XYZ file of C-alpha atoms in Angstrom:
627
model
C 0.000 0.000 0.000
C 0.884 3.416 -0.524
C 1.919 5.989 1.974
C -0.096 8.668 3.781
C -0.259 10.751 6.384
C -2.910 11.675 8.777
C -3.447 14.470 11.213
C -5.038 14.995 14.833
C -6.600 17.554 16.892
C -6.664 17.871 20.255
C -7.828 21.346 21.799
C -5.871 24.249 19.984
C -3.079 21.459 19.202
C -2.218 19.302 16.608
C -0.701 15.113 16.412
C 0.443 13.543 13.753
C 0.975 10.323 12.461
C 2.952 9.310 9.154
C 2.773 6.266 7.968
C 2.523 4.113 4.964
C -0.806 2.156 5.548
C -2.122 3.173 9.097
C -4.597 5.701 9.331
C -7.802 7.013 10.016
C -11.418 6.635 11.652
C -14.309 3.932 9.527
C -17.212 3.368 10.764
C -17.510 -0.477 9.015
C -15.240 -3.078 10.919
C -12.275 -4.684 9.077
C -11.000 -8.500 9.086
C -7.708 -8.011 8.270
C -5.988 -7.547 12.410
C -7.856 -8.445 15.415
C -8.291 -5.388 17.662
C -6.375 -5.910 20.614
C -6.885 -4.085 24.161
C -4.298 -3.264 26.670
C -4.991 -3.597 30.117
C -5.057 -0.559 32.538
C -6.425 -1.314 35.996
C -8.669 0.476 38.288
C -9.300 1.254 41.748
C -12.733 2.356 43.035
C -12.494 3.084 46.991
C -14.651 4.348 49.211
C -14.006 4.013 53.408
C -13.787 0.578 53.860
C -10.598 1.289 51.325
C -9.954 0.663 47.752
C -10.904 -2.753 45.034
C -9.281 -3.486 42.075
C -10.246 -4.167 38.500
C -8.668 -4.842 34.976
C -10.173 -2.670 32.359
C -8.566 -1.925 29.252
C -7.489 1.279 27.094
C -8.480 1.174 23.359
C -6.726 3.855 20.457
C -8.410 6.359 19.149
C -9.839 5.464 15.773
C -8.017 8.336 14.170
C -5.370 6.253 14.443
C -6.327 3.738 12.182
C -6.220 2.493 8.659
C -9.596 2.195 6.771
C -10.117 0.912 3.289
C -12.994 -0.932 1.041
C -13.166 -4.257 2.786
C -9.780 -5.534 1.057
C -7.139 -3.207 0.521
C -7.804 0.012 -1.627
C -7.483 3.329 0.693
C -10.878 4.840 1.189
C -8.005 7.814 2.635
C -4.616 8.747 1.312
C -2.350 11.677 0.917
C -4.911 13.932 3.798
C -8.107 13.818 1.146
C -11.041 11.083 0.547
C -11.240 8.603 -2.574
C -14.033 10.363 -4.293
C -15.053 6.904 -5.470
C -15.765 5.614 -1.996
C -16.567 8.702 -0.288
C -18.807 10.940 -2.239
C -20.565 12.040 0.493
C -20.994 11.357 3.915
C -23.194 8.459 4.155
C -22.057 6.527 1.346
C -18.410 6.939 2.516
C -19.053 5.588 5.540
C -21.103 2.288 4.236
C -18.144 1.730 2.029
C -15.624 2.024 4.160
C -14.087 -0.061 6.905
C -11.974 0.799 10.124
C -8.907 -2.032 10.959
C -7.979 -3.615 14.324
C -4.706 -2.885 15.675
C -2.882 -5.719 17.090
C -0.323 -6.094 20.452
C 2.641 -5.562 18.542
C 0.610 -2.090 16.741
C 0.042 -0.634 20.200
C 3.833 -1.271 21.268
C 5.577 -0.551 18.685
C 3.277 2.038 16.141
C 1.934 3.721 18.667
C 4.069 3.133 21.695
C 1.321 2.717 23.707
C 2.926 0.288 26.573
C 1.146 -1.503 29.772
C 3.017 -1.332 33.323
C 2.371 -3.521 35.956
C -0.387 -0.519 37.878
C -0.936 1.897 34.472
C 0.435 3.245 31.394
C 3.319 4.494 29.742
C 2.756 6.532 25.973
C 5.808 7.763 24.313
C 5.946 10.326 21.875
C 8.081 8.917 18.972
C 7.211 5.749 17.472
C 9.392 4.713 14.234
C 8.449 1.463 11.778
C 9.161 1.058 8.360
C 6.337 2.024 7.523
C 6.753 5.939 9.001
C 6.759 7.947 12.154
C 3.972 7.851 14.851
C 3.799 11.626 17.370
C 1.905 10.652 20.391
C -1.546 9.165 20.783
C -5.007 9.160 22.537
C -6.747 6.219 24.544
C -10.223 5.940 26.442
C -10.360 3.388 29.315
C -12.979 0.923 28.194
C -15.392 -0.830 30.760
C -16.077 -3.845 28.324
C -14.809 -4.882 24.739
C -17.206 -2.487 23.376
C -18.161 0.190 25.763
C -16.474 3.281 27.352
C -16.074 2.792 31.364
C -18.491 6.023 32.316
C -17.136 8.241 35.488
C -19.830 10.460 37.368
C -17.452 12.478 39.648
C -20.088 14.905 41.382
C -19.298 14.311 45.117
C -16.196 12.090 44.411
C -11.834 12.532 43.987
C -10.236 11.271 41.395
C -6.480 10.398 41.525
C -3.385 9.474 39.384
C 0.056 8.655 39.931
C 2.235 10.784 36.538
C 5.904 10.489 35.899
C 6.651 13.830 33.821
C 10.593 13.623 34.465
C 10.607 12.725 30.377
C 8.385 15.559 29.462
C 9.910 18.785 28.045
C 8.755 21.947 27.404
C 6.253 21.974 24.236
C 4.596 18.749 25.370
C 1.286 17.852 26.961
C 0.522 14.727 28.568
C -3.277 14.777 29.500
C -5.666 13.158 31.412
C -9.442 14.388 31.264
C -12.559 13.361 31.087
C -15.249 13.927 27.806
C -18.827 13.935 27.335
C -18.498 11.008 24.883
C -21.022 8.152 23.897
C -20.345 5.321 26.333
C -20.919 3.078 22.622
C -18.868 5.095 20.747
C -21.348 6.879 19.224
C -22.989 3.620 17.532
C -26.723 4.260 18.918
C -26.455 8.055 17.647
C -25.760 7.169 14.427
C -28.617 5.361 13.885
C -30.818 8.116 15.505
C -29.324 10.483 12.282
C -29.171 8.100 9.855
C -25.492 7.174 10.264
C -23.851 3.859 9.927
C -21.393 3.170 12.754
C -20.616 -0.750 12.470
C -17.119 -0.199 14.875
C -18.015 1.441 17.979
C -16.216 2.192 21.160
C -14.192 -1.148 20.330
C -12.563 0.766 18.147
C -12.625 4.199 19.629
C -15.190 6.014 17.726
C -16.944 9.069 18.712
C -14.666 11.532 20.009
C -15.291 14.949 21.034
C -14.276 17.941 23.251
C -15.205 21.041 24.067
C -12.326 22.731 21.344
C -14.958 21.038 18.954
C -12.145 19.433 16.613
C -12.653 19.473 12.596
C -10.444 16.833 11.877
C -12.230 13.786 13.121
C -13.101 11.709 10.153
C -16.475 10.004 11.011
C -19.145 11.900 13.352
C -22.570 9.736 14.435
C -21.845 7.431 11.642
C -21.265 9.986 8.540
C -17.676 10.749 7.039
C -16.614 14.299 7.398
C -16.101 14.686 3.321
C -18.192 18.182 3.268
C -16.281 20.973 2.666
C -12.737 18.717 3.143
C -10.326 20.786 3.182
C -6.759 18.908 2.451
C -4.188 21.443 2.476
C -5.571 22.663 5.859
C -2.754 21.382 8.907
C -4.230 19.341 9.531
C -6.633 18.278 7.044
C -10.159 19.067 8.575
C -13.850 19.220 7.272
C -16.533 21.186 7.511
C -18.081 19.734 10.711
C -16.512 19.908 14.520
C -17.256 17.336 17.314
C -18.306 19.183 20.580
C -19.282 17.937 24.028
C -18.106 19.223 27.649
C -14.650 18.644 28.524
C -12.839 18.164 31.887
C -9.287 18.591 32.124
C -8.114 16.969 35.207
C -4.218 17.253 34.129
C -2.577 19.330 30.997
C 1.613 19.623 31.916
C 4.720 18.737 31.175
C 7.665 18.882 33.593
C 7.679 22.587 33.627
C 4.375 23.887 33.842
C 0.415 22.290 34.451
C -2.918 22.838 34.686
C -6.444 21.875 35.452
C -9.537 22.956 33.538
C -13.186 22.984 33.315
C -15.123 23.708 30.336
C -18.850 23.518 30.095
C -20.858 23.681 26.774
C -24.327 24.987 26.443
C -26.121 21.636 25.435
C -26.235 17.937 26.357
C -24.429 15.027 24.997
C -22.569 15.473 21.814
C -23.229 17.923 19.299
C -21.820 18.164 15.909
C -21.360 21.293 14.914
C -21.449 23.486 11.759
C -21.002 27.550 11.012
C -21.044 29.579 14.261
C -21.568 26.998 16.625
C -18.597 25.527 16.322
C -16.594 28.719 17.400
C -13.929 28.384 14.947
C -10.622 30.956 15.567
C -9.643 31.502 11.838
C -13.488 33.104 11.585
C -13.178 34.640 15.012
C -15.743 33.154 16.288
C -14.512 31.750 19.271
C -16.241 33.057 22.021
C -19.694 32.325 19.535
C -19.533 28.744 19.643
C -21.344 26.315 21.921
C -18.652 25.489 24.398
C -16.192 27.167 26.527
C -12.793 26.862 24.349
C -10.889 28.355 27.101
C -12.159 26.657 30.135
C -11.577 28.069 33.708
C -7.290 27.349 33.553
C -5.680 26.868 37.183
C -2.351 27.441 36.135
C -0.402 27.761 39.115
C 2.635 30.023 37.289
C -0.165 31.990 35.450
C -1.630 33.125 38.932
C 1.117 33.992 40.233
C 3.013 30.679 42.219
C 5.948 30.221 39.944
C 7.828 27.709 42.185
C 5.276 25.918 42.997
C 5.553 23.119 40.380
C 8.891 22.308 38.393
C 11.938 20.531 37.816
C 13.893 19.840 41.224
C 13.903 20.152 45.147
C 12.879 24.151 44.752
C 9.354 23.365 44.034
C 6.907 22.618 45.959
C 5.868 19.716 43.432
C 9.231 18.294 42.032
C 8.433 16.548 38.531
C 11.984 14.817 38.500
C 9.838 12.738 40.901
C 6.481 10.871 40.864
C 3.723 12.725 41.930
C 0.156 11.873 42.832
C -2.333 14.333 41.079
C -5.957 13.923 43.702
C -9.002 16.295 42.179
C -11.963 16.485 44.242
C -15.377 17.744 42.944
C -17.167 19.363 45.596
C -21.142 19.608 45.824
C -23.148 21.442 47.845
C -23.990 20.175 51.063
C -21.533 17.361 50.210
C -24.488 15.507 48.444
C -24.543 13.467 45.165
C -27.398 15.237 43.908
C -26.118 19.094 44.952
C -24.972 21.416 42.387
C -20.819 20.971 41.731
C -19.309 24.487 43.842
C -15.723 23.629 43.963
C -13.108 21.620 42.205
C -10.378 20.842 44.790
C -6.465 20.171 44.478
C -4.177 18.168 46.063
C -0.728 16.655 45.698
C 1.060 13.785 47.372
C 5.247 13.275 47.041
C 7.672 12.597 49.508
C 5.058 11.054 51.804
C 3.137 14.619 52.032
C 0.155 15.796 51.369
C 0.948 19.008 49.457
C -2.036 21.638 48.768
C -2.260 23.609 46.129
C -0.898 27.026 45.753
C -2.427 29.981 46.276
C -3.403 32.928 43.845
C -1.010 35.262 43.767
C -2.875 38.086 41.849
C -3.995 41.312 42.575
C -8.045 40.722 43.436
C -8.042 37.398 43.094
C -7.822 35.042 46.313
C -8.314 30.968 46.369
C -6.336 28.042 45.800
C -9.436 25.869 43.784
C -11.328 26.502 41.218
C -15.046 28.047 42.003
C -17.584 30.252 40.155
C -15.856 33.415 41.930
C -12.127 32.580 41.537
C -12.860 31.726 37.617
C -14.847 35.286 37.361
C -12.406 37.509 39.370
C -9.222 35.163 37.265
C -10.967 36.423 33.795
C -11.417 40.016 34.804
C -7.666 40.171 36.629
C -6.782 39.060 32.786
C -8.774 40.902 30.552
C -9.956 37.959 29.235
C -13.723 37.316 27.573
C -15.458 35.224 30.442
C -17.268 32.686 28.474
C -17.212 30.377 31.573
C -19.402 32.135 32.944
C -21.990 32.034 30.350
C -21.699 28.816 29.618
C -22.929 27.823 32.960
C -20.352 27.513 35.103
C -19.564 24.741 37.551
C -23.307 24.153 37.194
C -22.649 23.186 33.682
C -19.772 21.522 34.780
C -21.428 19.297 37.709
C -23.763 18.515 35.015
C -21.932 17.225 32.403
C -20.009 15.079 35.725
C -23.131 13.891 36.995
C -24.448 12.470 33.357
C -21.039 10.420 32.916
C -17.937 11.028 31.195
C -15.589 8.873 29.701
C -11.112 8.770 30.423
C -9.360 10.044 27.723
C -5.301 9.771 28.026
C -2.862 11.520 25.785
C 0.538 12.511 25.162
C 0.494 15.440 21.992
C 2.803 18.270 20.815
C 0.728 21.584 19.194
C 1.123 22.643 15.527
C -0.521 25.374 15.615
C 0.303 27.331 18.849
C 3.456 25.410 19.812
C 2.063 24.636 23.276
C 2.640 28.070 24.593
C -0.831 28.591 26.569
C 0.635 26.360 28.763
C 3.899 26.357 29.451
C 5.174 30.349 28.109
C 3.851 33.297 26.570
C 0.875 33.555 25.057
C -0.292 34.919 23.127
C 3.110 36.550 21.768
C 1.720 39.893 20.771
C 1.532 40.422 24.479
C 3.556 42.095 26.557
C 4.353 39.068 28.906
C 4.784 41.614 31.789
C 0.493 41.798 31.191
C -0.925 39.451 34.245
C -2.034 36.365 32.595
C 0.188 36.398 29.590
C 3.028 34.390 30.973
C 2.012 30.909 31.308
C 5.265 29.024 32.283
C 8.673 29.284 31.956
C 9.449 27.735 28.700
C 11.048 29.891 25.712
C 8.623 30.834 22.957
C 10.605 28.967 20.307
C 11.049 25.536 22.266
C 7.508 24.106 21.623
C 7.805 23.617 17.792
C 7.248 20.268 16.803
C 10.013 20.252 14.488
C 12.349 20.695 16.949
C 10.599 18.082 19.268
C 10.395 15.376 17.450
C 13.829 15.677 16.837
C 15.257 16.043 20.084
C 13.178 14.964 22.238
C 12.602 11.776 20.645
C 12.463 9.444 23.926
C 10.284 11.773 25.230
C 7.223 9.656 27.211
C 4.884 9.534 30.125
C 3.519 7.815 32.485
C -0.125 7.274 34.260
C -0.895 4.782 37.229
C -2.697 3.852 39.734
C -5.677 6.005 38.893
C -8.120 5.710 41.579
C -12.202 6.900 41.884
C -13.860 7.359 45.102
C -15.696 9.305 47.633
C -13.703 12.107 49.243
C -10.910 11.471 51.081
C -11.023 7.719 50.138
C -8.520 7.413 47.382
C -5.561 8.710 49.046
C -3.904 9.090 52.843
C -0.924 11.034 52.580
C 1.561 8.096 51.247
C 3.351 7.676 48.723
C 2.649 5.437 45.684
C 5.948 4.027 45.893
C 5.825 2.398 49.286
C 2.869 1.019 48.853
C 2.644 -3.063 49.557
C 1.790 -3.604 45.724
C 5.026 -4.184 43.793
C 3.277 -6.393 40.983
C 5.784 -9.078 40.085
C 8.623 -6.670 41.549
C 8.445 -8.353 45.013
C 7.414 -11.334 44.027
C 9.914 -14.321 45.869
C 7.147 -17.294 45.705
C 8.165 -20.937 44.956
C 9.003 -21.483 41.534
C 5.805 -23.401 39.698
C 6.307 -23.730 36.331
C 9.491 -25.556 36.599
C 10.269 -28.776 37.865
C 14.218 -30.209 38.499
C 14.826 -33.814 37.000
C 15.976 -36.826 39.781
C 19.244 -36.521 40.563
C 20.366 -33.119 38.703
C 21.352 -31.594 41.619
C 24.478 -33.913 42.383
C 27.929 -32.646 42.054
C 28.565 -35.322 38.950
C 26.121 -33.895 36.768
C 27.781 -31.421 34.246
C 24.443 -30.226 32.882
C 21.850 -28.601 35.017
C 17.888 -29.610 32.988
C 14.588 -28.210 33.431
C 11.463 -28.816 32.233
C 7.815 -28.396 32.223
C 5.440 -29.954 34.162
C 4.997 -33.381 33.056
C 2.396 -34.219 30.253
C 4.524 -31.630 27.606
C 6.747 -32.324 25.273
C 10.538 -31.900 26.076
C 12.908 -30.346 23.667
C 16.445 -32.110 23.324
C 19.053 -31.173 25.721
C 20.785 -28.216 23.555
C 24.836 -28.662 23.177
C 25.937 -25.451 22.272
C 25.056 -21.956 23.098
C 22.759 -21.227 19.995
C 21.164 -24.283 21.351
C 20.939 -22.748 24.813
C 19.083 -19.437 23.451
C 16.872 -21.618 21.292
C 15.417 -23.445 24.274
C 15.153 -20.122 26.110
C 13.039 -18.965 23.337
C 10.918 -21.847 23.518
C 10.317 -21.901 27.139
C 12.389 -24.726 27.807
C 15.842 -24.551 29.210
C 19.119 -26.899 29.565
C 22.339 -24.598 30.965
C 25.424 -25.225 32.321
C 25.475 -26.206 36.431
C 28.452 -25.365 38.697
C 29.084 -26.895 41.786
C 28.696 -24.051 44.536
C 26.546 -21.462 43.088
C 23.096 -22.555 42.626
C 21.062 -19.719 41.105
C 22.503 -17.016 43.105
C 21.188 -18.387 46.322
C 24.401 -17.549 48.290
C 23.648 -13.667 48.059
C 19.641 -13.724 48.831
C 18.203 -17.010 50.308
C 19.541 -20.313 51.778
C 22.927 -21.577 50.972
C 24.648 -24.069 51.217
C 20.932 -26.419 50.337
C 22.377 -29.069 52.310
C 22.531 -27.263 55.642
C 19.659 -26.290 58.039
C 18.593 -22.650 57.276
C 19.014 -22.066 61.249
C 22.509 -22.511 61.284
C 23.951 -19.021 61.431
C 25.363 -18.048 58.321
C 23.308 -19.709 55.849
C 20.331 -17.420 55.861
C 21.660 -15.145 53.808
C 18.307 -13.518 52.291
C 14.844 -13.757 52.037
C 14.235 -14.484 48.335
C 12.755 -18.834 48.167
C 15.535 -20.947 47.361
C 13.735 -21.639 43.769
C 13.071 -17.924 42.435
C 16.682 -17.783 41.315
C 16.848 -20.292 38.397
C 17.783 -18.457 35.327
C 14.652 -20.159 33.442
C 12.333 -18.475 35.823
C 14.245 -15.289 35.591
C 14.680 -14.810 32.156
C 11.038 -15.541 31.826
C 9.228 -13.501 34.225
C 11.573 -10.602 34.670
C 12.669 -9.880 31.016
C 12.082 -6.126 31.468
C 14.427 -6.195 34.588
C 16.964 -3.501 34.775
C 19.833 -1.870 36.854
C 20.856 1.665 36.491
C 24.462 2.769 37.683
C 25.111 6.900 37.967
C 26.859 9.230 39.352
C 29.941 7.448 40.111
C 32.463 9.533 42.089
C 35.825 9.045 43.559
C 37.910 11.617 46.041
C 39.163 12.276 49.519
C 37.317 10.780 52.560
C 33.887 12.486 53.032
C 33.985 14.180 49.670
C 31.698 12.499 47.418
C 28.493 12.905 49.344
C 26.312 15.563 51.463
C 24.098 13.425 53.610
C 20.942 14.457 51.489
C 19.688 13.261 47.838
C 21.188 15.747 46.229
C 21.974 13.640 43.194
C 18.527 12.885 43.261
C 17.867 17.060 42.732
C 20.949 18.341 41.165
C 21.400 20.711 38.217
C 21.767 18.280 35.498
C 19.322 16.811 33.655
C 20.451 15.956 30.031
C 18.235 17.959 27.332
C 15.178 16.874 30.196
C 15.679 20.688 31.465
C 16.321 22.526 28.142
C 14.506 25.540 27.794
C 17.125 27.489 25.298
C 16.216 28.941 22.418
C 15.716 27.341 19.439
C 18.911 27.578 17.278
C 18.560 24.465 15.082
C 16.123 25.443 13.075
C 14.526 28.786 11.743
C 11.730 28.253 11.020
């Protein structure tokens, strides 16, 4: 197949994938790759304390290729095959969206499970082309969006941002999406949505993105306009949008932003509040939201790289939001969204306004109106309803969207710098974050930030106060397979292995399975290992590493002193098990120093905080490129 490229999105920002074959949203299913679904789990908690479940994260069908039923493009080169897709219903009959498989998520996408989350990184490279970012929904079931109603509850998140540079966003919010996808809809307006939330149809946001290619069922052919970056078409997909973390490891923020209807709407003309028509503040939804950007209002080392913030993101922090009702009751109108951070085994609060008439550290109805006036900025929050709107939208369901996306078109700069740049940034609520003005082009990411990535775990719903208690994620007693010293299972030793004449040490499955022949030469060795069966050498007096961390010698009664010598089972060492089970096992060595006695350290983690951090911490001009 030929090559393409395809183009994203997301709020006033902008991903983009190039590749050869992958592509875009159908609304007919393909047979050509089974969809697969990672798993993300989830903790719902409440006093009695927190349960987990496995749910799953599904791509964005944006992401995906869709062609005829066989192999012909029904999208290529950013414009529709006027054959197939003469207009909106017919293209969307004709044309059918493709499964992405394990290996697609991983390596495409870079979309990769941890033991308690997700990590997404940023650049993905195949033969085929180069993949910048992505977007996932948490699914409840193979073919339905898990639904969050947060009115009256917290929701929390572990993020590891040390790997996020200025110019990047990696986001975590919540969207008024169809819990199907969009699949009952579409029959409602004479769509044809065969794919569903299986395969992550039926986005929308409160930015009311152009470039999504099928809406309720119908392609987005009208008034396609190609050469646009991205491509986009004449209709936007709107719905209430809730921001619970925009940031890289320089600057953040949380957001509400209420639209005037219900649901999802899919707008055309004024509605959709398009900028290049200056319309914005016209449309149906609140494109700016109510932004608590803790450097924008005035805290500006309150959240950064290294032990001088209050929030250190060379560190994992826990991110706990907390929609507040009034009277504390499920059914009361939302009056306060709450912020709270845990690191270091604190409970840090968030900061304060620093602005001249504006006081608070949360975001209410008040802060958000005397924030917009401080700024001299059109309050559209207000008239869109609100936190009214907002508790609304909450209490109906939403659906968790996770992203990691650089910006085309504004280079990320509401966030992180100055914006907009024909501002004095001396103006209160111009600067945004610390960043240079000419570090967020994607050019320049892509490029050298590369490895960029994040990570999201341990994301937790619950009443107040339920899904946190002032701890840290990282001593918690869950360490997945981490901690894991049980008695070796899946392996079983043959009679009389383990005496001192046996050259060869051989293991093998449980009995009833076939056994491979014992392997006599090191290709042989990595061929079994492949095959999950294993024959290595044995020698006398080191039996899987059991004289550093368990019992040793095995002949001797563990109560003797000196043979305890750890607490790992005397079975978990064999390399079988190891090489198995642990294959994404790692060590790291840094910082290695040498000099007089009581030179080479402080008595505090300074290494942990100190000035260098690689390109992680480059905010320099951009002198690469001129673009």
């Amino acid at each position: 197949l030929e090559g393409f490229e395809v183009f994203f999105c997301r709020s006033v920002a902008m991903l983009r994938v190039v590749a050869t074959w992958m592509g875009v949203a159908a609304q007919q299913v393909g047979t050509h790759v089974e969809e697969f679904h990672p798993e993300m789990p989830l903790w719902t908690c409440d006093g009695a304390g927190c349960a987990k479940e496995v749910k799953s994260v599904v791509l964005d069908s944006n992401w995906r290729w869709i062609h005829n039923g066989q192999y012909t493009n029904c999208y290529k080169d950013g414009d529709w095959d006027p054959t197939l897709c003469p207009d909106p219903v017919t293209c969307a009959a004709n044309c059918h969206m493709e499964g992405n498989s394990e290996e697609q998520y991983k390596k495409t996408y870079g979309i990769k499970t941890l033991d308690d989350g997700l990590r997404l990184d940023f650049v993905s490279t195949t033969k085929y082309g180069s993949n910048f970012g992505s977007r996932v929904y948490m699914l409840d079931t193979a073919d339905k969006y898990q639904v969050f109603k947060l009115k009256n509850r917290e929701f929390t998140l572990t993020v590891d941002m040390y790997y996020m540079p200025c110019g990047l966003n990696g986001a975590v919010y919540f969207v008024e999406m169809d819990a199907d996808g969009g699949k009952a809809n579409a029959e409602k307006s004479g769509g044809n949505n065969k794919a569903g939330a299986k395969y992550g149809t039926g986005y929308c946001d409160a930015q009311c993105p152009h470039d999504m290619k099928f809406m309720q069922g119908k392609a987005n052919v009208v008034g396609w306009n190609a050469s646009h970056t991205p491509p986009i078409g004449k209709w936007g997909a709107c719905c209430a949008e809730m921001d619970i973390w925009e940031a890289n490891s320089k600057a953040t923020a949380y957001t509400p932003h209420p639209c005037s209807f219900t649901g999802v709407y899919v707008c055309e003309g004024v509605d959709c509040g398009d900028n290049a028509k200056e319309e914005r503040y016209d449309g149906v939804c609140d494109k700016d939201g109510c932004d608590f950007n803790s450097w924008r209002l005035g805290a500006r080392e309150f959240y950064g790289r290294g032990k001088d913030h209050d929030v250190n993101t060379r560190k994992k922090i826990t991110v706990v939001t907390q929609f507040i009702t009034e009277g504390n009751r499920d059914d009361g109108d939302l009056i306060d969204i709450r912020r709270f951070y845990v690191q270091d085994g604190k409970v840090i609060p968030n900061s304060n306004v620093s602005l001249a008439g504006v006081s608070g550290n949360s975001v209410t109805d008040k802060v958000c109106a005397d924030m917009k006036s401080a700024f001299g900025d059109i309050d559209d929050f207000t008239r869109k309803g609100g936190l009214k709107a907002m508790g609304e939208a909450l209490d109906r369901g939403m659906v968790l969207v996770m992203s990691l996306w650089d910006d085309e078109e504004a280079n990320m700069l509401w966030l992180d710098s100055d914006y907009p740049l024909n501002k004095d940034p001396s103006i209160p609520g111009v600067s945004r974050g610390p960043c240079a003005t000419d570090t967020g082009k994607p050019e320049y990411l892509r490029e050298k930030y590369a490895a960029a990535r994040v990570k999201y775990s341990k994301i937790k719903v619950g009443t107040i106060g339920s899904t946190f208690n002032g701890q840290d994620d990282e001593d918690d007693d869950d360490d997945g397979i981490w901690d894991d010293d049980r008695r070796l299972q899946e392996l079983q030793f043959e009679p009389g292995l383990l005496s001192p004449a046996s050259p060869l040490l051989t293991c093998k499955r449980k009995p009833g399975r076939q056994r491979l022949a014992k392997p006599d030469s090191i290709t042989g060795i990595r061929t079994a290992l492949q095959t999950q069966y294993l024959s290595l050498p044995f020698f006398e007096g080191t039996p899987f590493g059991a004289e550093l961390d368990s019992d040793y010698p095995l002949n001797k009664d563990p109560s003797i002193p000196g043979v305890s010598r750890g607490p790992c089972a005397t079975d978990t060492g064999l390399p079988a098990y190891l090489r198995e089970k642990y294959a994404e096992a790692r060590v790291k060595y840094s910082k290695i120093k040498v000099g007089t006695i009581g030179s080479t350290f402080t008595g505090s983690d300074d290494d942990e905080d100190d000035d260098d951090d690689g390109i992680w911490d480059d905010d320099r001009r951009l002198q690469e490129l001129h673009i």
